Amino acid sequence: MSLALKNVSLCVDGQTHIYDTTVELVPSGFNVLLGTTLAGKTTLMRLMAGLVPPTSGAILFNGVDVTGVPVQKRNVSMVYQQFINYPNMNVFDNIASPLKLAGLTRADIRQRVQQVAELLRLDPFLKRRPAELSGGQQQRCAMARALVKDSDLVLLDEPLANLDYKLREELREELPRLFAVRERTVVYATTEPSEALLLGGYTAAMHEGRITQFGPTGDIYRHPADRLTASVFSDPPINMVRVTKQAGQFLLPDGVTTWDVRGPYVGLKDGTYEFGIRPHHVHPAGNMADGAFVEGQVHIAEISGSESMIHFDLLDRPWVSLTHGVHAFGIGERARFCVDIDHSMLFSTQGDLVATMAT
Amino acid sequence: MSAKSTNQKAWLLVAPVVILVAFNAVIPLMTVVNYSVQETFGDNLFFFEGMKWFEEVLASERFHDSLLRQLQFTFIILAIEVPLGVAIALAMPRKGFWASVCLVLMAMPLLIPWNVVGAMWNIFALPDIGLLGKTLNAMGFDYNFTRQPVAAWVTLIAMDVWHWTSLVVLLSYAGLSAIPDAYYQAARIDGASSWAVFRYIQLPKLKHVLTIAVLLRFMDSFNIYTEPFVLTGGGPGNSTTLLSLDLVKIALGQFDLGPAAAMSLIYFLIILLFSWIFYTVMTRGEDK
């Protein structure tokens, strides 16, 4: 099934929640909505589902305008961040509830619930109530309700956000297999870039009520159209510094530091650019002699197991280095970092992508 | 040695609570227990009577009657206030200016003391000068709560419903507000009717607050004294003499301390028993 939004916008009480958005989701595929909290992911999903009518624009299912069609007639299912189940029904009745409302026969219901319960490994718990399940099982029960319906559009609104790390990884691996079957369009909202990359498929990057870019996940990661998309698709946020290109070199605003211009950047005309590099391509320089370096004042170094995250200030902009190994720095210490230009991106001062070396 | 004296000193920290509880709960209760097993004469003469007063109270028709009236009263007001309270809470706006207005209006009756409520309704319902009483009579209803037991009961129940439904409303409203919006969305996506939403989402989610609401209303209504006292003093006849009124009549009116003490204890145990049964039934099968 294909889902398209045409010039859809949403205003509530004079505030714009979703700006003019046109996007055609990939039918029978996994579509990820990626953005920070308050980016409008949930609102966009509610528009897609028909829970709220758009202020303007049209929503098309398979080319048919369904803008005014109420949600219960659209054959949609949705899974939320909270574990939403009917509290006083057991797991079987919970999963069966959409089928009962659809008026299926008892035998049909039994068969389909059994099938979905086995798929989600819920079959030992069919007699239990949601409160007697673990968080992961509760969410699987909610997912089973969404799956059993055979809906054309499945909306997953940060379904793994409230689960602990282990369960999240486990369910994340299963998700594409579970949902991306047959003619079904899946929309998955998440705040985590790594989740979008793991789920694959297509990604729409969102920022403050706008889709900044939509396309195959890997392409967007490597070729973000602009600074906003690049920052949405980087966690911790992408490091930025203003550079001036002149005489085959990038000059940093301190007027001292210079980097050699390489690769696709060579052909660019001289002028001012915004240079962007993801945190895992910035490393403590140690005694390295060759390469591009920056020097900054360390705020804090977080060491988690075999990884270190070092926050420092580069010419009044916050930078982060995410690197393997344990690197201890004192607070306020000045340190030298190596910037891996081969993975950098260059934006115009307006924020559009000019060239990238990220692969 | 020093460790031991430190331990002893720690008692001083709990002493205020112990003394407070002793004076306002344990000692009065034990005094009642003491009275309930003795015959009292003037000049502080006491004779031990054992279980005599308990047997007498439990066998007396007067006690049976007032207990029956009490149970009737409690059952009626629970049957009205709980569904009505939930219905009002469901109908109230969830947010915005009107939500605040409704909440304040709802909280108002709860702020009024019992005896004021009694006096207000007494005057309000008087057949010759009260707005309600006079209107009813003008409309052709023969209504006089000082003479007709039914009228007295209706007035008493109306008074209690007016005074205390708000409590159920406020508790239910709080319970309803705690249900995440996602539940309603999920129900809409499923195509559930508003009855199904109530039956399978709102009611189960309200279970805990309703348990509290019913318990509070049960205990409070079982203890009701002021309203019937102010309204008719338990009359006409004995028709609105509920347990507490009867108890006061025996203890203060007739100064039969023994039977009154025995009755107090029975009264107390009844409330405890009903509350326990109710709570157990409502929360049964929850923590398996």
PDB file of C-alpha atoms in Angstrom, chain A residues 109-265:
ATOM      1  CA  ILE A 109      -9.950 -15.409  15.803  1.00  0.00           C
ATOM      2  CA  ARG A 110      -8.467 -18.306  17.730  1.00  0.00           C
ATOM      3  CA  GLN A 111      -6.320 -19.353  14.813  1.00  0.00           C
ATOM      4  CA  ARG A 112      -4.992 -15.909  14.028  1.00  0.00           C
ATOM      5  CA  VAL A 113      -4.291 -14.983  17.640  1.00  0.00           C
ATOM      6  CA  GLN A 114      -2.424 -18.252  18.079  1.00  0.00           C
ATOM      7  CA  GLN A 115      -0.381 -17.597  14.971  1.00  0.00           C
ATOM      8  CA  VAL A 116       0.612 -14.055  15.981  1.00  0.00           C
ATOM      9  CA  ALA A 117       1.259 -15.080  19.585  1.00  0.00           C
ATOM     10  CA  GLU A 118       3.685 -17.752  18.400  1.00  0.00           C
ATOM     11  CA  LEU A 119       5.430 -15.273  16.120  1.00  0.00           C
ATOM     12  CA  LEU A 120       5.929 -12.898  19.044  1.00  0.00           C
ATOM     13  CA  ARG A 121       6.658 -15.701  21.518  1.00  0.00           C
ATOM     14  CA  LEU A 122       3.659 -14.794  23.635  1.00  0.00           C
ATOM     15  CA  ASP A 123       1.928 -18.178  23.473  1.00  0.00           C
ATOM     16  CA  PRO A 124       2.892 -19.235  27.032  1.00  0.00           C
ATOM     17  CA  PHE A 125       1.255 -16.108  28.459  1.00  0.00           C
ATOM     18  CA  LEU A 126      -2.117 -15.996  26.703  1.00  0.00           C
ATOM     19  CA  LYS A 127      -4.030 -16.414  29.962  1.00  0.00           C
ATOM     20  CA  ARG A 128      -2.187 -13.652  31.808  1.00  0.00           C
ATOM     21  CA  ARG A 129      -3.161 -10.059  32.220  1.00  0.00           C
ATOM     22  CA  PRO A 130      -0.894  -7.266  30.967  1.00  0.00           C
ATOM     23  CA  ALA A 131       0.059  -6.285  34.523  1.00  0.00           C
ATOM     24  CA  GLU A 132       1.464  -9.782  35.041  1.00  0.00           C
ATOM     25  CA  LEU A 133       3.880  -9.471  32.115  1.00  0.00           C
ATOM     26  CA  SER A 134       7.323  -7.930  31.889  1.00  0.00           C
ATOM     27  CA  GLY A 135       7.732  -4.661  29.991  1.00  0.00           C
ATOM     28  CA  GLY A 136       9.034  -6.414  26.903  1.00  0.00           C
ATOM     29  CA  GLN A 137       6.143  -8.865  26.925  1.00  0.00           C
ATOM     30  CA  GLN A 138       3.625  -6.052  27.384  1.00  0.00           C
ATOM     31  CA  GLN A 139       5.027  -4.265  24.380  1.00  0.00           C
ATOM     32  CA  ARG A 140       5.036  -7.491  22.384  1.00  0.00           C
ATOM     33  CA  CYS A 141       1.375  -7.902  23.305  1.00  0.00           C
ATOM     34  CA  ALA A 142       0.664  -4.388  21.998  1.00  0.00           C
ATOM     35  CA  MET A 143       2.588  -5.221  18.839  1.00  0.00           C
ATOM     36  CA  ALA A 144       0.632  -8.440  18.452  1.00  0.00           C
ATOM     37  CA  ARG A 145      -2.578  -6.389  18.490  1.00  0.00           C
ATOM     38  CA  ALA A 146      -1.161  -4.258  15.707  1.00  0.00           C
ATOM     39  CA  LEU A 147       0.017  -7.279  13.717  1.00  0.00           C
ATOM     40  CA  VAL A 148      -3.077  -9.430  14.017  1.00  0.00           C
ATOM     41  CA  LYS A 149      -5.189  -6.808  12.305  1.00  0.00           C
ATOM     42  CA  ASP A 150      -3.582  -7.234   8.906  1.00  0.00           C
ATOM     43  CA  SER A 151      -3.624  -3.493   8.448  1.00  0.00           C
ATOM     44  CA  ASP A 152      -2.212  -1.703   5.437  1.00  0.00           C
ATOM     45  CA  LEU A 153      -0.400   0.889   7.483  1.00  0.00           C
ATOM     46  CA  VAL A 154       1.428   0.170  10.735  1.00  0.00           C
ATOM     47  CA  LEU A 155       2.659   3.117  12.781  1.00  0.00           C
ATOM     48  CA  LEU A 156       5.278   2.425  15.438  1.00  0.00           C
ATOM     49  CA  ASP A 157       5.847   5.436  17.662  1.00  0.00           C
ATOM     50  CA  GLU A 158       9.134   4.882  19.492  1.00  0.00           C
ATOM     51  CA  PRO A 159       7.978   1.406  20.498  1.00  0.00           C
ATOM     52  CA  LEU A 160      11.275   0.468  22.092  1.00  0.00           C
ATOM     53  CA  ALA A 161      11.966   3.692  23.984  1.00  0.00           C
ATOM     54  CA  ASN A 162      10.623   2.445  27.319  1.00  0.00           C
ATOM     55  CA  LEU A 163      12.344  -0.926  27.196  1.00  0.00           C
ATOM     56  CA  ASP A 164      15.662  -1.725  28.742  1.00  0.00           C
ATOM     57  CA  TYR A 165      18.728  -1.912  26.555  1.00  0.00           C
ATOM     58  CA  LYS A 166      18.872  -5.698  26.169  1.00  0.00           C
ATOM     59  CA  LEU A 167      15.231  -6.084  25.204  1.00  0.00           C
ATOM     60  CA  ARG A 168      15.492  -3.136  22.872  1.00  0.00           C
ATOM     61  CA  GLU A 169      18.282  -4.765  20.910  1.00  0.00           C
ATOM     62  CA  GLU A 170      16.453  -8.051  20.808  1.00  0.00           C
ATOM     63  CA  LEU A 171      13.168  -6.591  19.578  1.00  0.00           C
ATOM     64  CA  ARG A 172      14.897  -4.239  17.170  1.00  0.00           C
ATOM     65  CA  GLU A 173      16.376  -7.184  15.335  1.00  0.00           C
ATOM     66  CA  GLU A 174      13.001  -8.867  15.075  1.00  0.00           C
ATOM     67  CA  LEU A 175      11.024  -5.809  14.019  1.00  0.00           C
ATOM     68  CA  PRO A 176      11.739  -5.609  10.293  1.00  0.00           C
ATOM     69  CA  ARG A 177      11.099  -9.341   9.973  1.00  0.00           C
ATOM     70  CA  LEU A 178       7.805  -9.089  11.879  1.00  0.00           C
ATOM     71  CA  PHE A 179       6.308  -6.063  10.221  1.00  0.00           C
ATOM     72  CA  ALA A 180       7.793  -5.776   6.779  1.00  0.00           C
ATOM     73  CA  VAL A 181       5.802  -8.595   5.277  1.00  0.00           C
ATOM     74  CA  ARG A 182       3.431  -8.428   2.344  1.00  0.00           C
ATOM     75  CA  GLU A 183       1.827  -5.239   1.125  1.00  0.00           C
ATOM     76  CA  ARG A 184       2.225  -3.290   4.270  1.00  0.00           C
ATOM     77  CA  THR A 185       3.724   0.129   4.842  1.00  0.00           C
ATOM     78  CA  VAL A 186       5.503   0.519   8.140  1.00  0.00           C
ATOM     79  CA  VAL A 187       6.362   3.866   9.704  1.00  0.00           C
ATOM     80  CA  TYR A 188       8.743   3.822  12.641  1.00  0.00           C
ATOM     81  CA  ALA A 189       9.523   6.896  14.727  1.00  0.00           C
ATOM     82  CA  THR A 190      12.758   7.096  16.662  1.00  0.00           C
ATOM     83  CA  THR A 191      15.091   9.651  18.195  1.00  0.00           C
ATOM     84  CA  GLU A 192      18.165   7.497  17.724  1.00  0.00           C
ATOM     85  CA  PRO A 193      20.224   7.710  14.526  1.00  0.00           C
ATOM     86  CA  SER A 194      21.759   4.310  15.250  1.00  0.00           C
ATOM     87  CA  GLU A 195      18.287   2.759  15.368  1.00  0.00           C
ATOM     88  CA  ALA A 196      17.438   4.226  11.966  1.00  0.00           C
ATOM     89  CA  LEU A 197      20.657   2.823  10.531  1.00  0.00           C
ATOM     90  CA  LEU A 198      20.047  -0.619  12.019  1.00  0.00           C
ATOM     91  CA  LEU A 199      16.479  -0.774  10.733  1.00  0.00           C
ATOM     92  CA  GLY A 200      17.565   0.237   7.254  1.00  0.00           C
ATOM     93  CA  GLY A 201      14.872   1.027   4.729  1.00  0.00           C
ATOM     94  CA  TYR A 202      14.055   4.655   4.209  1.00  0.00           C
ATOM     95  CA  THR A 203      14.411   7.593   6.540  1.00  0.00           C
ATOM     96  CA  ALA A 204      12.698  10.925   6.819  1.00  0.00           C
ATOM     97  CA  ALA A 205      14.738  13.294   8.948  1.00  0.00           C
ATOM     98  CA  MET A 206      12.525  15.690  10.894  1.00  0.00           C
ATOM     99  CA  HIS A 207      13.289  18.978  12.550  1.00  0.00           C
ATOM    100  CA  GLU A 208      10.797  21.301  14.248  1.00  0.00           C
ATOM    101  CA  GLY A 209       7.756  20.266  12.254  1.00  0.00           C
ATOM    102  CA  ARG A 210       9.460  19.818   8.898  1.00  0.00           C
ATOM    103  CA  ILE A 211      10.797  16.827   6.999  1.00  0.00           C
ATOM    104  CA  THR A 212      14.246  18.051   6.077  1.00  0.00           C
ATOM    105  CA  GLN A 213      15.045  15.089   3.856  1.00  0.00           C
ATOM    106  CA  PHE A 214      13.585  11.750   2.804  1.00  0.00           C
ATOM    107  CA  GLY A 215      15.402   8.904   1.109  1.00  0.00           C
ATOM    108  CA  PRO A 216      17.206   5.591   1.605  1.00  0.00           C
ATOM    109  CA  THR A 217      18.633   5.589   5.125  1.00  0.00           C
ATOM    110  CA  GLY A 218      22.233   5.052   4.097  1.00  0.00           C
ATOM    111  CA  ASP A 219      22.141   7.822   1.499  1.00  0.00           C
ATOM    112  CA  ILE A 220      20.805  10.341   3.972  1.00  0.00           C
ATOM    113  CA  TYR A 221      23.429   9.378   6.469  1.00  0.00           C
ATOM    114  CA  ARG A 222      26.219   9.862   3.967  1.00  0.00           C
ATOM    115  CA  HIS A 223      24.761  12.758   1.996  1.00  0.00           C
ATOM    116  CA  PRO A 224      22.583  14.855   4.268  1.00  0.00           C
ATOM    117  CA  ALA A 225      21.041  17.649   2.214  1.00  0.00           C
ATOM    118  CA  ASP A 226      21.750  20.269   4.832  1.00  0.00           C
ATOM    119  CA  ARG A 227      23.117  20.979   8.276  1.00  0.00           C
ATOM    120  CA  LEU A 228      19.810  20.248  10.004  1.00  0.00           C
ATOM    121  CA  THR A 229      19.575  16.766   8.548  1.00  0.00           C
ATOM    122  CA  ALA A 230      23.205  16.132   9.394  1.00  0.00           C
ATOM    123  CA  SER A 231      22.645  17.165  13.001  1.00  0.00           C
ATOM    124  CA  VAL A 232      19.453  15.093  13.302  1.00  0.00           C
ATOM    125  CA  PHE A 233      21.388  12.125  11.972  1.00  0.00           C
ATOM    126  CA  SER A 234      24.238  12.375  14.439  1.00  0.00           C
ATOM    127  CA  ASP A 235      24.256  11.414  18.091  1.00  0.00           C
ATOM    128  CA  PRO A 236      26.101  13.072  19.798  1.00  0.00           C
ATOM    129  CA  PRO A 237      25.451  16.095  17.561  1.00  0.00           C
ATOM    130  CA  ILE A 238      27.703  16.741  14.599  1.00  0.00           C
ATOM    131  CA  ASN A 239      30.681  19.038  15.246  1.00  0.00           C
ATOM    132  CA  MET A 240      30.679  22.241  13.220  1.00  0.00           C
ATOM    133  CA  VAL A 241      33.309  24.910  12.640  1.00  0.00           C
ATOM    134  CA  ARG A 242      33.406  27.855  10.246  1.00  0.00           C
ATOM    135  CA  VAL A 243      36.300  27.620   7.792  1.00  0.00           C
ATOM    136  CA  THR A 244      37.623  29.963   5.124  1.00  0.00           C
ATOM    137  CA  LYS A 245      39.013  28.364   1.977  1.00  0.00           C
ATOM    138  CA  GLN A 246      41.946  30.204   0.495  1.00  0.00           C
ATOM    139  CA  ALA A 247      45.085  29.143  -1.320  1.00  0.00           C
ATOM    140  CA  GLY A 248      44.366  25.430  -1.047  1.00  0.00           C
ATOM    141  CA  GLN A 249      43.867  25.584   2.691  1.00  0.00           C
ATOM    142  CA  PHE A 250      41.064  25.825   5.199  1.00  0.00           C
ATOM    143  CA  LEU A 251      41.664  28.562   7.729  1.00  0.00           C
ATOM    144  CA  LEU A 252      39.866  28.344  11.063  1.00  0.00           C
ATOM    145  CA  PRO A 253      38.436  31.492  12.736  1.00  0.00           C
ATOM    146  CA  ASP A 254      41.321  31.626  15.215  1.00  0.00           C
ATOM    147  CA  GLY A 255      43.399  32.803  12.249  1.00  0.00           C
ATOM    148  CA  VAL A 256      46.168  30.329  13.003  1.00  0.00           C
ATOM    149  CA  THR A 257      44.986  26.778  12.430  1.00  0.00           C
ATOM    150  CA  THR A 258      45.057  25.599   8.838  1.00  0.00           C
ATOM    151  CA  TRP A 259      44.138  22.299   7.192  1.00  0.00           C
ATOM    152  CA  ASP A 260      45.090  21.103   3.727  1.00  0.00           C
ATOM    153  CA  VAL A 261      42.143  21.014   1.333  1.00  0.00           C
ATOM    154  CA  ARG A 262      41.639  17.560  -0.188  1.00  0.00           C
ATOM    155  CA  GLY A 263      39.495  15.490  -2.492  1.00  0.00           C
ATOM    156  CA  PRO A 264      36.240  17.011  -3.724  1.00  0.00           C
ATOM    157  CA  TYR A 265      36.891  20.202  -1.769  1.00  0.00           C
TER     158      TYR A 265
END
